[in-house]
Every structure is written in C-alpha cells, then in structure tokens.
Coordinates of C-alpha atoms in Angstrom, one line a residue:
X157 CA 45.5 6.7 20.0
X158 CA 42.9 9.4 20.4
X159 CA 43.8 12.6 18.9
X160 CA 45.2 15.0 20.7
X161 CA 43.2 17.8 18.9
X162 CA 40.0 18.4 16.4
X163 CA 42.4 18.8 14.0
X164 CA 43.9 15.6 14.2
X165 CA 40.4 13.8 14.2
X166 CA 39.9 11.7 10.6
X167 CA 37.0 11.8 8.1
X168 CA 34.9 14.4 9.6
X169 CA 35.9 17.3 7.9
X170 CA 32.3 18.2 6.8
X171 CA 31.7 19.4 10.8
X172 CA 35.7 20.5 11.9
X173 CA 36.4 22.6 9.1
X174 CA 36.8 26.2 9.6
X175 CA 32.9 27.0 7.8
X176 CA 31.5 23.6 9.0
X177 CA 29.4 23.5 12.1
X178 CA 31.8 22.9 14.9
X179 CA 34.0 25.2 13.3
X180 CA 32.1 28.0 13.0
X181 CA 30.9 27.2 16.8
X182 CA 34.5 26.9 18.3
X183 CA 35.9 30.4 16.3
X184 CA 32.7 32.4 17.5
X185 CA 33.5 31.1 21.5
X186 CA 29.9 29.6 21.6
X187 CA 29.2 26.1 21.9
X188 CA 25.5 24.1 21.7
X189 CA 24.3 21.4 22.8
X190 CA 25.0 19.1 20.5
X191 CA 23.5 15.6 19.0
X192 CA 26.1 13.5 17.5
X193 CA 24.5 10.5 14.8
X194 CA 27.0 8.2 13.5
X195 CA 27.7 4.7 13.4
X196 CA 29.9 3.3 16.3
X197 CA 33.6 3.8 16.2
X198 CA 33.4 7.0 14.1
X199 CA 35.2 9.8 16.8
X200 CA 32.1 10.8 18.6
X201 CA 33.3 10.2 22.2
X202 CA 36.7 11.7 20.9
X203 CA 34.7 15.0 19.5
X204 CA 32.8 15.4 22.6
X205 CA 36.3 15.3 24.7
X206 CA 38.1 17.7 22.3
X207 CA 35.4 20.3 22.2
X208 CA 34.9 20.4 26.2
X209 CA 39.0 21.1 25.9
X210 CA 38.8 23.7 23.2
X211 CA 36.3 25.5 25.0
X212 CA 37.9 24.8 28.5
X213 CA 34.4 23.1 30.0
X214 CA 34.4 20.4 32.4
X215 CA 34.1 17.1 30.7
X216 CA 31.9 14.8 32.1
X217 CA 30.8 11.3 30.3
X218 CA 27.8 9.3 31.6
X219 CA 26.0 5.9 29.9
X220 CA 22.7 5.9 29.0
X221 CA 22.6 2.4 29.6
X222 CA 24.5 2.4 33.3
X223 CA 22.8 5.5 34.5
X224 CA 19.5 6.0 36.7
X225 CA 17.8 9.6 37.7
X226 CA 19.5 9.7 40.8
X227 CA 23.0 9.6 39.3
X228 CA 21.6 12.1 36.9
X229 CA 20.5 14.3 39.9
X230 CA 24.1 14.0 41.4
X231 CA 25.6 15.2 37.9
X232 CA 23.5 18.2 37.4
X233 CA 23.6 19.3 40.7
X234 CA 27.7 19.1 40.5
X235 CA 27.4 21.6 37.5
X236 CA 25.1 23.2 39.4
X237 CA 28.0 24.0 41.7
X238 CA 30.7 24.2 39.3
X239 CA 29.2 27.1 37.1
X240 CA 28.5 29.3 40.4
X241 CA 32.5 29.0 40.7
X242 CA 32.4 30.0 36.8
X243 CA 33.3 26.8 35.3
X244 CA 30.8 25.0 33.1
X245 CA 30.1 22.0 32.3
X246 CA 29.9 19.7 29.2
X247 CA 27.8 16.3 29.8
X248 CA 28.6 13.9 27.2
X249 CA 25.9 11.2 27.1
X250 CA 26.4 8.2 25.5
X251 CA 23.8 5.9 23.8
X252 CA 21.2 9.1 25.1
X253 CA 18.5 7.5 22.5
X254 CA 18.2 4.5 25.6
X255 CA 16.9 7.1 28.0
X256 CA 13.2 7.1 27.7
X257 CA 11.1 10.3 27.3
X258 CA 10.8 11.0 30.8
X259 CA 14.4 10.7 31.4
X260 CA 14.9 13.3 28.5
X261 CA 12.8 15.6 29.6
X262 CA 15.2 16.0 32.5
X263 CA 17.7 17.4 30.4
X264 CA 15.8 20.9 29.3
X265 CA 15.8 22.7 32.4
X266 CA 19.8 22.3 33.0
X267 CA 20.2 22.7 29.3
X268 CA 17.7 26.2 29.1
X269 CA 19.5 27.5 32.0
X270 CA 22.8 27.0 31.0
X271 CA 23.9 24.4 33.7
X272 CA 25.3 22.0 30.8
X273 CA 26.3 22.0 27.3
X274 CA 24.8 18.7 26.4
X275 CA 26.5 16.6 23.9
X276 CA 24.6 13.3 23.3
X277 CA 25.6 10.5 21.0
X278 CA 23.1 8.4 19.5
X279 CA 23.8 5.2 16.3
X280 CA 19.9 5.9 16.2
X281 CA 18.6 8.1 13.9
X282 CA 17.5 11.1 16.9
X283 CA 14.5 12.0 14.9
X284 CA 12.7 8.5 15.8
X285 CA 14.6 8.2 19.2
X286 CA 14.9 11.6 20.9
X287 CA 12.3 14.2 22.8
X288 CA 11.1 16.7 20.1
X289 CA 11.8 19.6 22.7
X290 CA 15.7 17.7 22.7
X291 CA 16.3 18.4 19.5
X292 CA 14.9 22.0 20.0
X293 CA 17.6 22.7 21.9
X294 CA 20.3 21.1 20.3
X295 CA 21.7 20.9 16.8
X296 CA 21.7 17.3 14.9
X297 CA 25.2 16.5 13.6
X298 CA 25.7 13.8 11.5
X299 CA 29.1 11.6 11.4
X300 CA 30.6 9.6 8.6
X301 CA 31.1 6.3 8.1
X302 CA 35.0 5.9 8.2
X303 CA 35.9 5.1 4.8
X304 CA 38.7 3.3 3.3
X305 CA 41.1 6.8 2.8
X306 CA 40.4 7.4 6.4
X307 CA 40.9 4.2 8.3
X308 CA 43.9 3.6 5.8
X309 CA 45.5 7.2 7.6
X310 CA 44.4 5.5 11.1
X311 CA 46.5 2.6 10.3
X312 CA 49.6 4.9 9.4
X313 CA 49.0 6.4 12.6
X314 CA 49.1 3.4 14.7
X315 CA 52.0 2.0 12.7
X316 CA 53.7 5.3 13.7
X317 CA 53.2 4.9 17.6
X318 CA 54.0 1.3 17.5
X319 CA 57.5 2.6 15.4
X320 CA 56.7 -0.6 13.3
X321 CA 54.9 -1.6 9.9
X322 CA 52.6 -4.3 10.3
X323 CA 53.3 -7.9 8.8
X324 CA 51.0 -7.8 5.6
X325 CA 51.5 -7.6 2.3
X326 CA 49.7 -4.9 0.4
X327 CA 46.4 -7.2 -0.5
X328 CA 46.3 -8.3 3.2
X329 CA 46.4 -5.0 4.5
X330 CA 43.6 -3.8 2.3
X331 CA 41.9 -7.1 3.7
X332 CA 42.4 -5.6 7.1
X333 CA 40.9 -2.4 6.2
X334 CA 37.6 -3.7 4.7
X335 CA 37.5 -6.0 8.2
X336 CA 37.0 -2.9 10.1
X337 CA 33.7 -2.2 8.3
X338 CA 34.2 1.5 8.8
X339 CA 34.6 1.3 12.0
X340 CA 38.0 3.3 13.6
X341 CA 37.8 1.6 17.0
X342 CA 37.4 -2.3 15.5
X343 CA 40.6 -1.4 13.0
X344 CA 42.8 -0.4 16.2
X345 CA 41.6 -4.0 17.9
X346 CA 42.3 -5.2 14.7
X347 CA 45.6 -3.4 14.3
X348 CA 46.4 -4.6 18.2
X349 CA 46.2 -8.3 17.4
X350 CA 48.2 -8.1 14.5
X351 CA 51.2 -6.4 16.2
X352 CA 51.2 -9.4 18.6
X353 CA 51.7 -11.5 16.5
X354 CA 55.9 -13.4 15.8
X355 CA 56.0 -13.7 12.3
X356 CA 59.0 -14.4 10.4
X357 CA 57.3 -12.8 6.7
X358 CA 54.5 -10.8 5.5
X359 CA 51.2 -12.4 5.9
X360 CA 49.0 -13.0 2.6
X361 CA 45.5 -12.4 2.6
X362 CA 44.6 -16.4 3.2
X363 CA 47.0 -15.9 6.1
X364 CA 45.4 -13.5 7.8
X365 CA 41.7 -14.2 7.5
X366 CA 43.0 -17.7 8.8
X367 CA 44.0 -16.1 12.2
X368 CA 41.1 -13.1 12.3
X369 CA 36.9 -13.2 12.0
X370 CA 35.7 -10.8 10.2
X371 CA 33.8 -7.9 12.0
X372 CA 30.1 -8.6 12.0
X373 CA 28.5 -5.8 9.3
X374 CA 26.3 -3.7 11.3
X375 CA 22.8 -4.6 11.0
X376 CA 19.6 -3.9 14.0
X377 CA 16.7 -5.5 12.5
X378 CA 14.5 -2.9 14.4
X379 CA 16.4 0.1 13.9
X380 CA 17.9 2.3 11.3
X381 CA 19.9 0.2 9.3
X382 CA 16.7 -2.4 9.0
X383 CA 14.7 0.7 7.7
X384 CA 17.6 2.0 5.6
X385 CA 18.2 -1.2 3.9
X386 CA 14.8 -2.6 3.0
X387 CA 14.4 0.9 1.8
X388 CA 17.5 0.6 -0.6
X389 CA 16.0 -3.0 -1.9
X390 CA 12.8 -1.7 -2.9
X391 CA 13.9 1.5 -4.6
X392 CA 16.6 -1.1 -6.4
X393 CA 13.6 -2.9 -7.5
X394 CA 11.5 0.0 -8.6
X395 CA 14.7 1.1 -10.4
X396 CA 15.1 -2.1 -12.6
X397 CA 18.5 -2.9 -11.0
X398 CA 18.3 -6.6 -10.4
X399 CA 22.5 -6.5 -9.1
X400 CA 21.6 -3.5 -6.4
X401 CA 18.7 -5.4 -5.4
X402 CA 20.3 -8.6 -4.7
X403 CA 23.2 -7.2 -3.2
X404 CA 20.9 -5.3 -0.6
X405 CA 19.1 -8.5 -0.4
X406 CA 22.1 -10.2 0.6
X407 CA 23.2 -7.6 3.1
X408 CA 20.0 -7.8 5.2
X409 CA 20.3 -11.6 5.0
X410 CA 23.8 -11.5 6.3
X411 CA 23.0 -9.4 8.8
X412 CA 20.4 -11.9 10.3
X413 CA 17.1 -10.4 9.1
X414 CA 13.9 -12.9 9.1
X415 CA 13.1 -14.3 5.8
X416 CA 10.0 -14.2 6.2
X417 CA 9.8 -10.2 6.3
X418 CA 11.5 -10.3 3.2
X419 CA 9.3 -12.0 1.4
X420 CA 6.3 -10.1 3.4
X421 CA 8.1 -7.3 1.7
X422 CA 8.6 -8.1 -2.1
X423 CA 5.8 -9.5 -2.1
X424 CA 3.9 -6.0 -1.5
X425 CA 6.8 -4.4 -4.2
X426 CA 5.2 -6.6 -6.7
X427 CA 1.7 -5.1 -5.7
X428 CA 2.4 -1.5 -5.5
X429 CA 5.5 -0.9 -8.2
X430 CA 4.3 -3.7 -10.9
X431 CA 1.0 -4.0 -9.9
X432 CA -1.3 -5.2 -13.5
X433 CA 1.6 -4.7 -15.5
X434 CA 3.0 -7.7 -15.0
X435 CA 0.2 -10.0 -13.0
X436 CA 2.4 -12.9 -12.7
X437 CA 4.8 -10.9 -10.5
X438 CA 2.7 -11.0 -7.2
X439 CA 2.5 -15.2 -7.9
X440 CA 5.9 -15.3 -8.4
X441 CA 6.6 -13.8 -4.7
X442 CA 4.0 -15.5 -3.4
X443 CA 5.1 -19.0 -4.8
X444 CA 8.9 -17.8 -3.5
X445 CA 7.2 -17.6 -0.5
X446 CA 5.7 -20.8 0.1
X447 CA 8.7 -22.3 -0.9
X448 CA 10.8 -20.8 1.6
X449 CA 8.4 -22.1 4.3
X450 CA 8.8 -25.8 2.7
X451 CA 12.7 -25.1 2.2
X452 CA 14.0 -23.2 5.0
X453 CA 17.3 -21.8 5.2
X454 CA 19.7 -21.4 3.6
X455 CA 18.2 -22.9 0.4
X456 CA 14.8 -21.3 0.5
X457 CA 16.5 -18.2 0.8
X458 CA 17.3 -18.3 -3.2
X459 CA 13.3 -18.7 -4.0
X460 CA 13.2 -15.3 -2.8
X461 CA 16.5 -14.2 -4.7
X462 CA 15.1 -15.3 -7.9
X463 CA 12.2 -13.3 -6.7
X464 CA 13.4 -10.5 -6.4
X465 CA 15.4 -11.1 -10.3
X466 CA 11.9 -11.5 -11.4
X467 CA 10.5 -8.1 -10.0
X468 CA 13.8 -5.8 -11.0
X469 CA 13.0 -6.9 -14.5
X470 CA 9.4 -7.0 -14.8
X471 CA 7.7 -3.5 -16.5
X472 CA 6.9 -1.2 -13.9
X473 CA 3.6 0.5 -12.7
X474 CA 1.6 1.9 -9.6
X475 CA -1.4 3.2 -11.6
X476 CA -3.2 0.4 -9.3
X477 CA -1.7 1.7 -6.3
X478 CA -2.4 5.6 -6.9
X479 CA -6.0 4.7 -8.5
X480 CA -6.6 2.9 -5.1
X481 CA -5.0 5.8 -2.8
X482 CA -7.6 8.3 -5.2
X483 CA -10.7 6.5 -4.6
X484 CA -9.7 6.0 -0.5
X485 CA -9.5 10.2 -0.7
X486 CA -13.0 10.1 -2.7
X487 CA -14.4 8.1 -0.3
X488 CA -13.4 10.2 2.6
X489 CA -14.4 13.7 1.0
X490 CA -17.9 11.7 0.0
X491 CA -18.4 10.5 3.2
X492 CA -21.7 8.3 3.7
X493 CA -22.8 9.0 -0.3
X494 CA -25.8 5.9 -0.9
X495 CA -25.4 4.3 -4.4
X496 CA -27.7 5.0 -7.2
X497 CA -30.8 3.3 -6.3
X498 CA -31.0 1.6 -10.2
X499 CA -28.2 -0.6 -8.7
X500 CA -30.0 -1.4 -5.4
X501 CA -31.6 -4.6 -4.9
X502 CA -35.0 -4.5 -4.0
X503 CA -36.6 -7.6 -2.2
X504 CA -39.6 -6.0 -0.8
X505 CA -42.5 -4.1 -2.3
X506 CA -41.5 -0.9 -0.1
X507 CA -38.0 -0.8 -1.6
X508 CA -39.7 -1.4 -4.6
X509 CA -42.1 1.4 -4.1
X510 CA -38.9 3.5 -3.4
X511 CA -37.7 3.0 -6.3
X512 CA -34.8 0.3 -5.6
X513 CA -33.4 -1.0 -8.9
X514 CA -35.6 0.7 -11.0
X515 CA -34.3 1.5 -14.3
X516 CA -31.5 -1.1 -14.0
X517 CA -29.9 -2.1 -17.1
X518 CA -28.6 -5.7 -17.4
X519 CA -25.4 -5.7 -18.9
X520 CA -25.4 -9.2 -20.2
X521 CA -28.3 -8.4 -22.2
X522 CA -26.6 -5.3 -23.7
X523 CA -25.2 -5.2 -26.9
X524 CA -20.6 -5.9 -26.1
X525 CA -22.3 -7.1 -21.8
X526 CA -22.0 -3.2 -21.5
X527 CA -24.5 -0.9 -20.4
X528 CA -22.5 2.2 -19.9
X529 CA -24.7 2.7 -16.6
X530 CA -23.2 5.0 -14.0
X531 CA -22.6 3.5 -11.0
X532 CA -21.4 6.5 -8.8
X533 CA -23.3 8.3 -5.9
X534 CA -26.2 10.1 -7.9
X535 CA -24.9 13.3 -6.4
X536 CA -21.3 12.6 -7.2
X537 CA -19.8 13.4 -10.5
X538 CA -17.8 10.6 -12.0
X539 CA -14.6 9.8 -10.9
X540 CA -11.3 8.8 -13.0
X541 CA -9.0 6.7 -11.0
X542 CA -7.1 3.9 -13.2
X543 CA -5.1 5.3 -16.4
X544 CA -3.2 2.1 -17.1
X545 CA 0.5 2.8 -18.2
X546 CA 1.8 1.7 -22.0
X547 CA 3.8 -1.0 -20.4
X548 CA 3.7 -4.8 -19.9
X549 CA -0.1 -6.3 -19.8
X550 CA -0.7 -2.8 -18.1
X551 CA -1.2 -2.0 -22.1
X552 CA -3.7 -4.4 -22.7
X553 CA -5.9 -3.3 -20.2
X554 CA -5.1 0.2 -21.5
X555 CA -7.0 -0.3 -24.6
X556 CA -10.2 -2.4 -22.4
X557 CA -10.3 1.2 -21.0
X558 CA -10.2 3.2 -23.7
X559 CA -12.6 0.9 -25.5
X560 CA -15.0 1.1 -22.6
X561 CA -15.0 5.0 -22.1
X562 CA -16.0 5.1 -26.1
X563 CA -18.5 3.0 -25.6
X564 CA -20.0 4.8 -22.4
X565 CA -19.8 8.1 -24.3
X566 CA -21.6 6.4 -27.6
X567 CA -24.3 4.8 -25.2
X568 CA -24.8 8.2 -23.1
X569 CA -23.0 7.5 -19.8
X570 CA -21.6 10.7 -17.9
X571 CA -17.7 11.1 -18.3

C-alpha cells in the first residue's frame, strides 16, 4: 500500500507541492538533509523512500533504537565507497531523537562532506531532542496529522487493491476512521482485520466496536504531547472556556497522566492567572487536591474537574504574578541595597548609636494605622509593582491601593 510516487502520498501537500519545500528541492536537483516531525503513521518512512528514488540515491534505513556506532561505522563507510563510484547515498534514520548527543555528533562530518543525505525522523519535537549543529545542517519539516479527508482517501485506496468495499455501513465506517486516530498505518491494520472477516451484511457501528479496541490516543507523559497538552488546558483556563478545559483535561487523563500533576498544575493556574481576583480559587484546587488523595481514582478525579469549572469561570488576573516577577528584577538590579535604617531594629546601644530605628513611625499609633513611611532602600527610588485589575475582589483591593497612595502623598511619602 505505499505509494508508488510523492504524488500519490496523502495529506502532505504543504511539503510535496510544486512551491512547498520538497518540491522546490526535487525540481532544482538538490536534496538536504532532512528532519522529518510528525506523529507515527503519517508517511515519513514512505517520504524518505520516494525522495532517495526521485533523486536516484541509494536508500538505506537504519533504527535508532537497534543500531550501535559500529553499525554506524559500517554504513558510512559503505557510502563512503559508493559515492567514489558516483552514487550517493540517502540514510534514513528512524526514531534519530534516541541517539544520544554523542551519537549525533557522528553524523556532521559524513553529512559536511557530502557522504550522506541524512533524512532523520523524529515523533519528538527535534528542537528539545536533536544536536543544535543537526539541525544546522538540516531543514526541520513538519508532517500532519492524517485527518479525516485523508485517511477517508486511504480507505478508498485499500478498498481499491483489495477490489472489494468493506462490510460497514456509512456510521461504522466513519467509526473506523476516528479509530485510526490519524494515524495511516493503524487504519490499514484496521482495514486488514475487517476484510477478514465472513459476514453476511453490513456491520453497524455497535457491531464493529464489539469485534475492534480502539487505538490508544497518543499520549507520552514526558514528551511532546504531555507539554502540548497541559499547555492547551491552561491557556483554556486563562481563556474562560470551561468545555476546552475539561476536554483537554480529559484527554491527558485518558491518556494515563498522574493526577497528581494535574492538580500540581491548576493549582499554580489559580495562582498565576486568578491570583487576588478571586482568593478562593487557589482553596478550591487545593481542597480538589486533598480530596483526590482521600478519593483516588477514578472518583477523585472529578474534585479536580470541578476544579478546573471553578478556575475557567473565575475573573482573571496576574497583576500578582507580574508585580512579583518586577520586584525579583528590582532586586537583582539593586543587588545587596540595606533597608532604611528607621525600620531596623536596634537591640544594642551601638546600633542605637548608628542610628537603627531612629525616626520610626508606629503605624498603629497613626492616624487610619498608616504612616506613609517609605520603606525602600534609602538610595532607591520607590518602586510600583501591584496595579490591581477592575475585576473580581482584585477591585477591592484596587481602591485599598488607591486609598493608600492618597494618603502617602497627603502625609509626605515619596511616590
């Protein structure tokens, strides 16, 4: 079932058409090496094949998993060979993000020299994974996730070299489709089983799920995916979107991910993206928490769904967070600044004598307990970190502030 040509290779048209990337590359005769990202069972072996073919290289596919330096040795000193006889070489390497550094590093001088082509395939996102001075020499190409259009015009293709439609009705067959998960090579297993099978009439949906699992989704809980998704929860959350949260919610769950870093996690969204605006948000996750400790799975599991309700539809701020990431940049630029010494305690006669706490005002005795003291570094002017947002209890506390900076400029404090 592979295709017999780059043309005939589905839902990558954003790298074989005539002005995409490999396009451009094959009609101008010059070939790179190559990085191909994409999710498994998306055509890059198939690619890799094709373009040694269209540009009439030797093909030669190696595993990052199964393969040691000394089979590496043997394969670059074979192109070494080849290419004095004027053939060249294209080394596909699969899974390259499981070499290590030092094993990638091996590549350059074969790749500078024009030994290989390298074509490498990674589900890893190469930035993370791969040698900078890799992906120096080679451009990054990113594959699609097969979508329904395209693994629906896989199926057709199949059911044209098996000179047969398959047994489903129309629902079933969408139903076989979504079990693929975007994944081409898991539809054609898929498609394999079912043209096994002896059945007298179409099989329904109910009937087919009966007799097939559906594909695990893919989900790494230390790679890509983990990042990608926890990433799409939070921003669902900052975004008010209680639906899109839980669904990404639901997707990590499903795809085994520890509760427990999930509720590590919303709990620091209620922190940084509600923050004061809302102070019984970071309770709420912490109680959601506790509760799935007490609970387990899989009931605990909806203390941190409701959770996650409660944050999506809470008012929204990070002036606590960016007045915190402004006073840790003060701090650094001020360095080792001593306080004023009117707010220093002075327990001995010589700190006395130095002038420790004189002139401190006691702000209880003040008229409102305020002062309107500074309490910066003498030499420092005074900084502004908080502005409260006019949202939630965030707007409460916006008028303590603005009540408290009238005050200070009434009673002679430095702005």
């Amino acid at each position: 079932m592979r295709p017999a040509s780059l043309s005939d290779v589905i839902g990558q048209d954003h790298l074989l058409g005539p002005d995409a990337p490999l396009g451009t590359m094959l009609a101008a005769g010059s070939l790179s090496s190559l990085i191909l990202w994409g999710p498994p069972g998306v055509g890059k072996t198939t690619i890799a094949r094709l373009l040694a073919r269209e540009t009439e290289l030797h093909f030669i596919q190696i595993s990052a998993i199964f393969t040691g330096v000394p089979e590496l040795r043997k394969v670059f000193e074979a192109a070494r060979l080849r290419r004095r006889t004027g053939q060249g070489t294209l080394l596909f390497v699969d899974e390259i993000h499981r070499f290590n550094k030092a094993q990638q590093d091996g590549f350059l001088p074969h790749m500078e020299d024009g030994t290989i082509v390298l074509v490498g395939a990674t589900t890893e996102n190469p930035s993370f994974e791969l040698n900078a001075a890799v992906l120096s020499r080679s451009q990054v190409l990113v594959l699609n996730r097969l979508d329904e259009e395209a693994l629906e015009l896989m199926l057709q293709r199949a059911e044209a070299e098996l000179e047969a439609k398959l047994p489903l009705t129309p629902g079933a067959r969408e139903s076989l489709v979504g079990m693929a998960d975007g994944d081409g090579r898991a539809l054609l297993n898929l498609v394999e089983q079912v043209s096994a099978w002896a059945v007298s009439a179409p099989l329904d949906i109910d009937q087919l799920t009966a007799r097939l699992t559906r594909r695990a989704a893919q989900y790494d809980k230390s790679g890509e995916a983990h990042y990608n998704l926890i990433s799409a929860l939070h921003k669902s959350v900052r975004g008010s979107d209680p639906d899109a949260a839980l669904y990404w919610l639901a997707r990590m769950l499903k795809g085994g991910e520890d509760p427990r870093f999930l509720a590590r996690r919303v709990t620091r969204m209620a922190v940084e993206d509600i923050g004061l605006a809302d102070p019984q948000a970071q309770g709420i996750c912490l109680q959601a928490w506790q509760t799935y400790e007490r609970l387990g799975s899989p009931e605990g599991e909806l203390a941190l769904a409701q959770a996650v309700v409660y944050l999506a539809l809470a008012p929204k701020s990070n002036a606590t967070y960016a007045a915190y990431k402004s006073a840790m940049a003060a701090a650094t630029r001020t360095g080792s600044e001593p306080p004023p010494k009117h707010i220093l305690n002075a327990p001995t006669n010589l700190m006395k004598d130095q002038g420790y706490g004189d002139g401190y005002q006691y702000d209880h005795d003040a008229e409102d307990a305020f002062s309107g003291q500074d309490y910066f570094p003498e030499s420092m002017r005074r900084g502004i970190y908080y502005l409260p947002v006019e949202r939630g209890f965030e707007r409460e506390l916006k008028k303590r502030v603005d009540f408290f900076v009238k005050l200070r400029a009434k009673r002679g404090g430095s702005e």
